[in-house]
PDB file of C-alpha atoms in Angstrom:
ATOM      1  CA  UNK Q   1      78.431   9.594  30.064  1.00  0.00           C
ATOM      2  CA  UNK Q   2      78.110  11.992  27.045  1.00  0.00           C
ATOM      3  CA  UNK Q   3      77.481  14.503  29.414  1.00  0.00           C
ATOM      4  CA  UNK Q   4      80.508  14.016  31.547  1.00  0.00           C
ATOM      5  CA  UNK Q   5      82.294  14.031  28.214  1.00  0.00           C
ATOM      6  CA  UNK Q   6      80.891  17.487  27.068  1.00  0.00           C
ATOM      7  CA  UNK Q   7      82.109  19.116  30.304  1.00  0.00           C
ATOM      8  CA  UNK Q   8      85.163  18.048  30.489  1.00  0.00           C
ATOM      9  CA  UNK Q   9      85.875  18.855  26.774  1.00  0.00           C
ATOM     10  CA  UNK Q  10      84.443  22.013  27.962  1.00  0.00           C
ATOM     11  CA  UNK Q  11      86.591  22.979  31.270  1.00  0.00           C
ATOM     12  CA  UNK Q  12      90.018  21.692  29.242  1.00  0.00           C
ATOM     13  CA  UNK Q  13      88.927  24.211  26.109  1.00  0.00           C
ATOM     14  CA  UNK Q  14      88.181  27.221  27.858  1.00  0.00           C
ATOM     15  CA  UNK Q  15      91.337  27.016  30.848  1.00  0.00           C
ATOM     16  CA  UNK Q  16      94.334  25.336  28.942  1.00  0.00           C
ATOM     17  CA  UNK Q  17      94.048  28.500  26.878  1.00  0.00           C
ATOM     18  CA  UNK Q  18      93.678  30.488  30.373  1.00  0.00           C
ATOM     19  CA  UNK Q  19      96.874  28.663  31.028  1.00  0.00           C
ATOM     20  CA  UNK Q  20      98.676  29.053  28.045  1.00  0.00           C
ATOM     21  CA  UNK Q  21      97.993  32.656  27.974  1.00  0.00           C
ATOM     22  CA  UNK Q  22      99.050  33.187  31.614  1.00  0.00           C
ATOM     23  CA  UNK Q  23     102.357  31.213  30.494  1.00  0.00           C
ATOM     24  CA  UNK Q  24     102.851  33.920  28.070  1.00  0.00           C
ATOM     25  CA  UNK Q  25     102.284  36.968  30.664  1.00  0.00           C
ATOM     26  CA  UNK Q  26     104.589  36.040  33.004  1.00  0.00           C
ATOM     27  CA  UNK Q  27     107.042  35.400  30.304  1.00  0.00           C
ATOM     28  CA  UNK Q  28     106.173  38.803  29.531  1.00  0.00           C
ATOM     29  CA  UNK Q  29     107.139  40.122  32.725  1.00  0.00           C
ATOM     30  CA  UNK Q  30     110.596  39.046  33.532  1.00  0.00           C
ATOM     31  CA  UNK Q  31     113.381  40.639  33.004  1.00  0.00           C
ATOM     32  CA  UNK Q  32     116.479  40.021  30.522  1.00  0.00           C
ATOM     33  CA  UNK Q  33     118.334  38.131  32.633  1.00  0.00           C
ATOM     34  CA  UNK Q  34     115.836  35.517  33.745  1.00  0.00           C
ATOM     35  CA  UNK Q  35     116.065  32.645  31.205  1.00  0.00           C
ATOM     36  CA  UNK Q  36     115.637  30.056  33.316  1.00  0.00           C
ATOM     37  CA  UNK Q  37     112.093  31.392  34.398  1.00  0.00           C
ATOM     38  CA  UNK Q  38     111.799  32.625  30.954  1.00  0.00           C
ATOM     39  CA  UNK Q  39     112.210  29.151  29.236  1.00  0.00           C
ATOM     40  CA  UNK Q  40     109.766  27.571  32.223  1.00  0.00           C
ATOM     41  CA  UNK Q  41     107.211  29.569  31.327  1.00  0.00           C
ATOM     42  CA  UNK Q  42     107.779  29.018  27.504  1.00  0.00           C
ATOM     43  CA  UNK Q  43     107.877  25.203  28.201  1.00  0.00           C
ATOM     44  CA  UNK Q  44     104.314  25.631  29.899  1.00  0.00           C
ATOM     45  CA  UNK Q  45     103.112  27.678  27.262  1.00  0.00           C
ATOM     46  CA  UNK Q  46     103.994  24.585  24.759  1.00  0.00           C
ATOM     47  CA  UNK Q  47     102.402  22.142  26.941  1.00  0.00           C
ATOM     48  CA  UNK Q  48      98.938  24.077  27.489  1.00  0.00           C
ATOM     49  CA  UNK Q  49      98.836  24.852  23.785  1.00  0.00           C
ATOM     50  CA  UNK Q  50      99.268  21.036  22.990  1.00  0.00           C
ATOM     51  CA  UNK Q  51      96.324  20.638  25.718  1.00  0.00           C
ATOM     52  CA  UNK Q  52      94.162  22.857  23.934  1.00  0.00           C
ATOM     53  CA  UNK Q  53      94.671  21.440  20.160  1.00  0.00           C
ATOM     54  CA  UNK Q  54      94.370  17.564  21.458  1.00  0.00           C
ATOM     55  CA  UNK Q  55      91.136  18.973  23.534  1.00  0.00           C
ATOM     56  CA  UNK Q  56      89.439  19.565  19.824  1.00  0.00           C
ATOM     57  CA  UNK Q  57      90.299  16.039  18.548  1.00  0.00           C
ATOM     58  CA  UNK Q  58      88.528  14.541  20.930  1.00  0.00           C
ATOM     59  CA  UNK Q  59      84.357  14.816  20.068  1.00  0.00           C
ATOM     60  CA  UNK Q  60      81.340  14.179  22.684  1.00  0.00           C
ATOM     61  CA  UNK Q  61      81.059  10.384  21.811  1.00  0.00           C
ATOM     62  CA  UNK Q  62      84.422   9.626  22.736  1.00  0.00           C
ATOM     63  CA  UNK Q  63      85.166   6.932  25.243  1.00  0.00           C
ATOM     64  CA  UNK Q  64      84.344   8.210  28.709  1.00  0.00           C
ATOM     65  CA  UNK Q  65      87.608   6.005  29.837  1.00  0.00           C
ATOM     66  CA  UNK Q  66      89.937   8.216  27.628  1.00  0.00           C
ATOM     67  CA  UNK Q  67      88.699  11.536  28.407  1.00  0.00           C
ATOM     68  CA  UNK Q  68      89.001  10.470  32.462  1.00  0.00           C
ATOM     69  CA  UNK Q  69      92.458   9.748  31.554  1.00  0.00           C
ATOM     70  CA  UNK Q  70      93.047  13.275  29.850  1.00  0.00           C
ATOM     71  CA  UNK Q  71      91.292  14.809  32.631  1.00  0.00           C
ATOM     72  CA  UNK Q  72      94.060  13.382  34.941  1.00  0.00           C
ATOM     73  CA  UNK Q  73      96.898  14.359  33.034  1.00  0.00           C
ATOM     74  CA  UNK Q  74      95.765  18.061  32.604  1.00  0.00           C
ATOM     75  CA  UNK Q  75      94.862  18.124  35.958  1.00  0.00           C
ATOM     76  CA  UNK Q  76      98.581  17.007  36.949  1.00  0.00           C
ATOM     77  CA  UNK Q  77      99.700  19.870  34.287  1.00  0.00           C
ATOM     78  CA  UNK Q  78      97.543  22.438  36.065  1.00  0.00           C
ATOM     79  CA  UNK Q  79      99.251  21.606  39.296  1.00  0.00           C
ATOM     80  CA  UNK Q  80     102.787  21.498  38.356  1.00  0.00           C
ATOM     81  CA  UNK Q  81     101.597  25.237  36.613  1.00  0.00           C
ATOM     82  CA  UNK Q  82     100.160  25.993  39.860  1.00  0.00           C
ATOM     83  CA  UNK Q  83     103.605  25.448  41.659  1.00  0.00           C
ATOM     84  CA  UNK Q  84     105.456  27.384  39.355  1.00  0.00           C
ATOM     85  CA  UNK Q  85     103.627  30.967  39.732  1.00  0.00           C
ATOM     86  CA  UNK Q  86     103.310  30.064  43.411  1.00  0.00           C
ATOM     87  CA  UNK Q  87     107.534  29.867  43.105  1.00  0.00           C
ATOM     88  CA  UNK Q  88     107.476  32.952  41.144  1.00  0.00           C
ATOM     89  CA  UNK Q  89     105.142  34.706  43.884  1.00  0.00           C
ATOM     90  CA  UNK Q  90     107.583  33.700  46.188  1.00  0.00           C
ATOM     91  CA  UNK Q  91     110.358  35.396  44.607  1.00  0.00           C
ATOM     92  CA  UNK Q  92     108.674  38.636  43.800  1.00  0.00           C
ATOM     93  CA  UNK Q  93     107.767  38.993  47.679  1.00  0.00           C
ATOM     94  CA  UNK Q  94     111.169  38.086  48.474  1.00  0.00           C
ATOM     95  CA  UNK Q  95     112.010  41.059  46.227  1.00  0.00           C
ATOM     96  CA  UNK Q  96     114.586  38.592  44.555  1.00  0.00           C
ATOM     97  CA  UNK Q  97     113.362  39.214  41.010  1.00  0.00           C
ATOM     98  CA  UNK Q  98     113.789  43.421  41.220  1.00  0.00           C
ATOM     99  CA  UNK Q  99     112.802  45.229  38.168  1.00  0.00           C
ATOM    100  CA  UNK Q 100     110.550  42.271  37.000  1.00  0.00           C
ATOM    101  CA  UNK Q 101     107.008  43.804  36.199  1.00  0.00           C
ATOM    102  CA  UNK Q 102     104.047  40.881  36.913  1.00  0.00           C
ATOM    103  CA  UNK Q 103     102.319  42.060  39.952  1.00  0.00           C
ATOM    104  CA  UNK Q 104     102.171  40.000  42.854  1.00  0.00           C
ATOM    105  CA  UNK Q 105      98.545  40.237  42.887  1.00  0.00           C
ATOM    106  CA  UNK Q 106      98.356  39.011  39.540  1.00  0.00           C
ATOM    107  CA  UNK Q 107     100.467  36.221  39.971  1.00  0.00           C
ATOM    108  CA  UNK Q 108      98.357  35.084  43.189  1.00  0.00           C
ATOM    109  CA  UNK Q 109      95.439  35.415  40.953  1.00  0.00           C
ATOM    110  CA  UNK Q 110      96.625  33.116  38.135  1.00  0.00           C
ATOM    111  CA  UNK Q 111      97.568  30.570  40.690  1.00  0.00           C
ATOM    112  CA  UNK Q 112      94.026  30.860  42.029  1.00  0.00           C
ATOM    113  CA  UNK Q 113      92.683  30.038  38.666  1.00  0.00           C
ATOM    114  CA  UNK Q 114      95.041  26.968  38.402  1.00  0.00           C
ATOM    115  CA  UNK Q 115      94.139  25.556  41.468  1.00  0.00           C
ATOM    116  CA  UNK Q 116      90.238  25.862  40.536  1.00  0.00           C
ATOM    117  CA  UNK Q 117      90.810  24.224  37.033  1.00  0.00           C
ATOM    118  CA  UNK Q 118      92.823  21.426  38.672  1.00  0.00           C
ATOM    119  CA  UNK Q 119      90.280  21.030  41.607  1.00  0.00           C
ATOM    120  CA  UNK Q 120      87.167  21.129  38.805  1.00  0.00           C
ATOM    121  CA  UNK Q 121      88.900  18.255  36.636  1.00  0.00           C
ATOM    122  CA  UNK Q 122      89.539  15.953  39.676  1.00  0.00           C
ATOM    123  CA  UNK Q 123      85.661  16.774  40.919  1.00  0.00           C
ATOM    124  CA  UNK Q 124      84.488  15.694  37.247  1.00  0.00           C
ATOM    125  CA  UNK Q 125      86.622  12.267  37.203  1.00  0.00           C
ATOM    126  CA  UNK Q 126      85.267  11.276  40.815  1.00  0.00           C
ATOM    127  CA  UNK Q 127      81.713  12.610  40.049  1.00  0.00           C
ATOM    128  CA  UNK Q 128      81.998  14.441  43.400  1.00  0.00           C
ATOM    129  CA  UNK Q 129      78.969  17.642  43.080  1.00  0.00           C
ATOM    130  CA  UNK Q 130      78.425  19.883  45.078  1.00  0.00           C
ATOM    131  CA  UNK Q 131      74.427  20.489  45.986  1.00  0.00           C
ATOM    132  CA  UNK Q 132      73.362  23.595  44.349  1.00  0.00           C
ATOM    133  CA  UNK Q 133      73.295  26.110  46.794  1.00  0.00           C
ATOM    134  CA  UNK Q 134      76.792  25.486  47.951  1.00  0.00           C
ATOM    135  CA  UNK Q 135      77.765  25.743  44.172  1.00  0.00           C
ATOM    136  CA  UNK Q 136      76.223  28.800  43.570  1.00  0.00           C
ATOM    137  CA  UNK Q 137      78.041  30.607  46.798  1.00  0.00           C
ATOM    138  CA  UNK Q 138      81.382  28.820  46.102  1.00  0.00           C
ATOM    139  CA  UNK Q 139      81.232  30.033  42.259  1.00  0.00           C
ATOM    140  CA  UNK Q 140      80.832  33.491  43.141  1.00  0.00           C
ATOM    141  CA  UNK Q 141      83.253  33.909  45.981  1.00  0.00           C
ATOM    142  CA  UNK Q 142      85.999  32.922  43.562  1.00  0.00           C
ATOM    143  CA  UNK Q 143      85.020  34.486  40.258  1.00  0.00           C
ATOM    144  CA  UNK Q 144      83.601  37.787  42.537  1.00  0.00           C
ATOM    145  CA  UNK Q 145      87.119  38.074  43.490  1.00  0.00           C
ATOM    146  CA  UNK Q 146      88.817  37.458  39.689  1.00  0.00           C
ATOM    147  CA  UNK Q 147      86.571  40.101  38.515  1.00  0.00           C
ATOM    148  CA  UNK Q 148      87.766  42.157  41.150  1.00  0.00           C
ATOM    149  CA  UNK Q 149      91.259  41.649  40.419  1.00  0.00           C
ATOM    150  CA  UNK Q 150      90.907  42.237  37.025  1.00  0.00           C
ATOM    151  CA  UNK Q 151      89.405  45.566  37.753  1.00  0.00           C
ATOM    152  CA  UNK Q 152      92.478  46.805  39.430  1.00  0.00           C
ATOM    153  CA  UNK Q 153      94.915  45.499  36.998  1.00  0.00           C
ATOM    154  CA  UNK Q 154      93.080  47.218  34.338  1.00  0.00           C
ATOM    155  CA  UNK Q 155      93.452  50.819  36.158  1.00  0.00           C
ATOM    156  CA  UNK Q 156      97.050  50.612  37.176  1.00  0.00           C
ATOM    157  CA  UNK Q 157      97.528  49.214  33.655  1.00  0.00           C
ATOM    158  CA  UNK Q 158      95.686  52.029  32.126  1.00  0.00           C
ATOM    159  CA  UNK Q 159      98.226  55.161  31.214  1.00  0.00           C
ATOM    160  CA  UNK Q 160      97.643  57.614  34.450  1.00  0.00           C
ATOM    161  CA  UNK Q 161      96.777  60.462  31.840  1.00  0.00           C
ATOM    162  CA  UNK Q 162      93.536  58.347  30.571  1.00  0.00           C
ATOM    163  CA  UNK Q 163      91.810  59.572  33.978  1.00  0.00           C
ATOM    164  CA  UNK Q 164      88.408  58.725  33.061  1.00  0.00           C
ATOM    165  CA  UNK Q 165      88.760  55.450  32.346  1.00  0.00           C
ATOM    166  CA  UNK Q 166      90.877  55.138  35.629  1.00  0.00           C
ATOM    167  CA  UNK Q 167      88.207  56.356  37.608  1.00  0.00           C
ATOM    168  CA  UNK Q 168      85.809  53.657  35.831  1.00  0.00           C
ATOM    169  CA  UNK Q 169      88.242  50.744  36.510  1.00  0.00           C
ATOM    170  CA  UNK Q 170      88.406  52.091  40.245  1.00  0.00           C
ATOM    171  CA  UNK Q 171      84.757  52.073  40.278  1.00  0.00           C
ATOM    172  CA  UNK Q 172      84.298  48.770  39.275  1.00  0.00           C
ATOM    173  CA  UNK Q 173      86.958  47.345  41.636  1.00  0.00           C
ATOM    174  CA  UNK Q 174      85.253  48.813  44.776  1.00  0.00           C
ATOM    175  CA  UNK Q 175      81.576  47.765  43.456  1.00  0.00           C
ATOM    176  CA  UNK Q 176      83.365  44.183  42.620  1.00  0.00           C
ATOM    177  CA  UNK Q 177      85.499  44.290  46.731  1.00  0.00           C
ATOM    178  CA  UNK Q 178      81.727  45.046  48.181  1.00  0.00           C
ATOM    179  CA  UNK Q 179      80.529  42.201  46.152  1.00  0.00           C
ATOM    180  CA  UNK Q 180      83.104  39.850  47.464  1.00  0.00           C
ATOM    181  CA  UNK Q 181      82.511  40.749  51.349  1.00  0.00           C
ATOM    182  CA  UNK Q 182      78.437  39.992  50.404  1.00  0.00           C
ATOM    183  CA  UNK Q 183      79.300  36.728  49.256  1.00  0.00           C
ATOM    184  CA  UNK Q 184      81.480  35.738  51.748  1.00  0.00           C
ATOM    185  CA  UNK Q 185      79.073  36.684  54.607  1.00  0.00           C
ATOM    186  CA  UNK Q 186      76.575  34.820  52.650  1.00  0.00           C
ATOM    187  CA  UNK Q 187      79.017  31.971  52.820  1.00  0.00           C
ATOM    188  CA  UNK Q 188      79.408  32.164  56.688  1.00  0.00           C
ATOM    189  CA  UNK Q 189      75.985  32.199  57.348  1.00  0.00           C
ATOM    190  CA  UNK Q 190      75.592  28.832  55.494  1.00  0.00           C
ATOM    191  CA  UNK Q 191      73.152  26.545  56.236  1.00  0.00           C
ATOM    192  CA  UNK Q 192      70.967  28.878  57.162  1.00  0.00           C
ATOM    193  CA  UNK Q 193      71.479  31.827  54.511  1.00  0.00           C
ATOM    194  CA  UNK Q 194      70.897  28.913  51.175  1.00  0.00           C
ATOM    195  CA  UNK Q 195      67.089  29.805  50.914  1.00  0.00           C
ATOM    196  CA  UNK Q 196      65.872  30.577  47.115  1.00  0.00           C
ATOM    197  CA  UNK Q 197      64.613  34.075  47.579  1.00  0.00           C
ATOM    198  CA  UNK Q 198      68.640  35.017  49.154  1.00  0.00           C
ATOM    199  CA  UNK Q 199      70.381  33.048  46.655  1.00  0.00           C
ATOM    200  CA  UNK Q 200      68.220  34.221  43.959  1.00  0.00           C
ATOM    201  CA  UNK Q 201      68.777  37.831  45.148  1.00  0.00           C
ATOM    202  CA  UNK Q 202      72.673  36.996  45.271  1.00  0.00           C
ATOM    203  CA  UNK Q 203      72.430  35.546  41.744  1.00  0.00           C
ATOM    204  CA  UNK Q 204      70.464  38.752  40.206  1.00  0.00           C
ATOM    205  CA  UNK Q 205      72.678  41.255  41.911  1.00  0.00           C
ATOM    206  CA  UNK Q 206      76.146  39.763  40.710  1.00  0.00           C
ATOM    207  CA  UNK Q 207      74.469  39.348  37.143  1.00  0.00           C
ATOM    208  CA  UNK Q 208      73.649  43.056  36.735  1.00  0.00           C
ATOM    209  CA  UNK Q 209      77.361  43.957  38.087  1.00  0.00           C
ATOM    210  CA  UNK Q 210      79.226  41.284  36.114  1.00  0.00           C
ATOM    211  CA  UNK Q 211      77.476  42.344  32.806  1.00  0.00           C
ATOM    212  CA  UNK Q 212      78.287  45.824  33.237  1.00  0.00           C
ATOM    213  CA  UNK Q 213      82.162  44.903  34.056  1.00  0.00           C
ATOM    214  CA  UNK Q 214      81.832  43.139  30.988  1.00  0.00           C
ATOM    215  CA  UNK Q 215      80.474  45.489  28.757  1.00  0.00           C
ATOM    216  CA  UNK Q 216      83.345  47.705  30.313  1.00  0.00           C
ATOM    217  CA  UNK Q 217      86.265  45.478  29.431  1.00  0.00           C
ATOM    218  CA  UNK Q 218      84.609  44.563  25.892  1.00  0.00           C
ATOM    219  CA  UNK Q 219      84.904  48.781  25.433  1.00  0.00           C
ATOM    220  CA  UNK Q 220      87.803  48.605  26.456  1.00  0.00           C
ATOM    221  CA  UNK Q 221      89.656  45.499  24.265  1.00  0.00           C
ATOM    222  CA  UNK Q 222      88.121  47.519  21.614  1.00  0.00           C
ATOM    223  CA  UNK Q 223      89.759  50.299  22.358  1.00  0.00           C
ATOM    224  CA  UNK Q 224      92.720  48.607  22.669  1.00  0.00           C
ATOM    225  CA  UNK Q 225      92.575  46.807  19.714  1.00  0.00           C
ATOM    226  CA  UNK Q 226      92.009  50.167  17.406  1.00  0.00           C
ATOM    227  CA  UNK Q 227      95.064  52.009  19.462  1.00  0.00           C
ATOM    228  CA  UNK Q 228      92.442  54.161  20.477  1.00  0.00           C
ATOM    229  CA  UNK Q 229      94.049  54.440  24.113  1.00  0.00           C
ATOM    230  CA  UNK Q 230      97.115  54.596  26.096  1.00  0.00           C
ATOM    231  CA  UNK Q 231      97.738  52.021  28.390  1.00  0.00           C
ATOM    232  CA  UNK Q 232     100.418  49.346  28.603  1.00  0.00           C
ATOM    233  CA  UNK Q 233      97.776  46.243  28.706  1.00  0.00           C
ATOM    234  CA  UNK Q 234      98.242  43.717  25.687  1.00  0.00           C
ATOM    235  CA  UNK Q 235      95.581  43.495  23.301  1.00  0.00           C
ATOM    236  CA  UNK Q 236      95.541  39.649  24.519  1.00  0.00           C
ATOM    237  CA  UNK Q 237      95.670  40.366  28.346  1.00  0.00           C
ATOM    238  CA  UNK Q 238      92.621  42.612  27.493  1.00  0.00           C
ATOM    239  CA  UNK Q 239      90.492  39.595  25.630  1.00  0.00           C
ATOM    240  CA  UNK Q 240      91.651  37.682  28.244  1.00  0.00           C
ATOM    241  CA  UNK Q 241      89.967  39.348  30.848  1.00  0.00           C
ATOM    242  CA  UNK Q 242      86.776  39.563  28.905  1.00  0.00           C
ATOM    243  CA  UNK Q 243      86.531  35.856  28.217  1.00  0.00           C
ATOM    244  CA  UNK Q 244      86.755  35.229  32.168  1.00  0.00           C
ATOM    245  CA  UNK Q 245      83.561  37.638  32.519  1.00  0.00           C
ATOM    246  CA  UNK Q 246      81.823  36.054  29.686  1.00  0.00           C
ATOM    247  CA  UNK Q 247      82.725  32.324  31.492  1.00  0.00           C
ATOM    248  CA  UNK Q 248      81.334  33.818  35.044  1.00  0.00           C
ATOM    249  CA  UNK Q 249      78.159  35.427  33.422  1.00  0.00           C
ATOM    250  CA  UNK Q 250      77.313  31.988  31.641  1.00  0.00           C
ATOM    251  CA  UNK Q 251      77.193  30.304  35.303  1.00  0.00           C
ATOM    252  CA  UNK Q 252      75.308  32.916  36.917  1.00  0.00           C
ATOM    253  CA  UNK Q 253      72.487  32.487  34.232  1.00  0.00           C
ATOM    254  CA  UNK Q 254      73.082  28.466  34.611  1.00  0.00           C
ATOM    255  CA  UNK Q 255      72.372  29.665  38.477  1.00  0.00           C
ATOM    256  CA  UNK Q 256      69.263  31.998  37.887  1.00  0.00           C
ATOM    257  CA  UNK Q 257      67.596  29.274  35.581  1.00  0.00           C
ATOM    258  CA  UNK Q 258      68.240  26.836  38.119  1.00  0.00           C
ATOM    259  CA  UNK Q 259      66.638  28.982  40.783  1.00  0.00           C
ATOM    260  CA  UNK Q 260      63.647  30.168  38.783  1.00  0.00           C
ATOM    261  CA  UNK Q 261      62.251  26.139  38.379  1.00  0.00           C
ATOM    262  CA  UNK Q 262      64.037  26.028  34.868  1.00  0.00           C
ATOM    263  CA  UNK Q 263      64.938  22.518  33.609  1.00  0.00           C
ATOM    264  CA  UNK Q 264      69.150  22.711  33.736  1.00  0.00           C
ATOM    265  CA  UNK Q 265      71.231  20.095  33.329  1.00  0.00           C
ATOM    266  CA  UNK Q 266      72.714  19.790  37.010  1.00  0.00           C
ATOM    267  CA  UNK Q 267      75.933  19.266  35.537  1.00  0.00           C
ATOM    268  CA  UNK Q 268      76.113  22.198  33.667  1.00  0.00           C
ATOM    269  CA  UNK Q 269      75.279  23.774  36.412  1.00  0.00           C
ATOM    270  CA  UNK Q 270      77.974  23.013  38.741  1.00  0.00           C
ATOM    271  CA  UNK Q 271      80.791  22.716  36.391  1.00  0.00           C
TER     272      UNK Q 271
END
């Protein structure tokens, strides 16, 4: 039960920062004249960030009891988080919010990533797993297409007069949208596509492409960071980003260790 302990821990660390920080975007976004959304999305902010510091009282040999517990009140967080920026998407398309500056796009993809944190809690607390090779397609098929988001926010975020870098975030998106269409034909072709030597290929391909959209995005908090460029992307929106990549390049080599007859912990593996 140590183990189930040490994952959860480990999901609630890295996303109720995710969440807190995406609290803090949106908040970003609106306009003057939206307190109410304004103070939502500070009240979420306060909740994720209490999530987060109670995540690093707990230790590995806590009771497997309380940490189920946590697990289901995050979880119920997460979704009430989740129904927020799907509220807030709803407004934006409606155009009701004019002026306001989170992208649509963006907002869809934060709600994505709520939805998958609240769906991987409730997996851990009813020990549900799915068998490897349905993991390793269903993995990349979501974080295939966060990378590829992130790849466009980055370029529209960029100023327009930093071309070269444009170009590079452009590339990266189209590379990442060819990606996605590869996994999700993989995915349709399921049973029959889940032998080693296509999954392994899979694996090795997105590794090579995630790695170099991280490198990229590392450059570029950097960058950042030093006010060596012009773009209007916070200096926390840009470690942001480069955390996911680091999170999605830690599975795939779970995946490729799995696949090449290392020993892995099957947990690790799928969560």
């Amino acid at each position: 039960m140590d183990e189930f302990v040490a994952r959860s821990l480990d999901e609630i660390r890295f996303w109720s920062r995710i969440m807190k920080e995406h609290s803090l975007f949106l908040g970003l976004g609106f306009r003057a004249e939206d307190t109410g959304l304004k103070n939502e999305a500070n009240q979420f902010y306060a909740i994720f960030e209490d999530i987060e510091r109670r995540s690093h009282e707990f230790q590995i040999g806590t009771d497997p009891h309380t940490i189920k517990n946590f697990n289901t009140e995050v979880s119920i967080a997460a979704t009430k988080i989740w129904a927020f920026k799907r509220m807030v998407l709803g407004l934006i398309l409606q155009c009701k919010l004019p002026g306001q500056t989170n992208f649509p796009l963006l907002v869809d993809h934060i709600s994505r990533e709520a939805n998958y944190f609240r769906n991987r809690l409730d997996e851990l607390n009813t020990g549900r797993l799915e068998p490897l090779p349905d993991a390793i397609i269903d993995e990349n098929v979501f974080f295939l297409k966060i990378m590829a988001d992130h790849a466009k926010f980055i370029s529209h975020l960029l100023d327009p007069s930093e071309r070269k870098l444009v170009d590079q975030a452009r590339e990266f998106s189209n590379d990442f949208d060819k990606l996605v269409f590869q996994a999700i034909d993989l995915s349709s072709m399921r049973p029959q596509s889940q032998t080693v030597p296509l999954l392994s290929q899979f694996v090795d391909e997105n590794l090579v492409s995630v790695k170099s959209l991280r490198d990229f995005k590392k450059t570029a908090r950097d960058l950042i960071d030093e006010c060596r460029i012009k773009s209007i992307i916070h200096p926390l929106l840009a470690d942001h980003v480069f955390r996911e990549a680091e999170r999605f390049l830690f599975i795939l080599d779970m995946f490729d260790q799995a696949l090449s007859g290392a020993k892995v912990n099957k947990r690790e593996i799928l969560h």
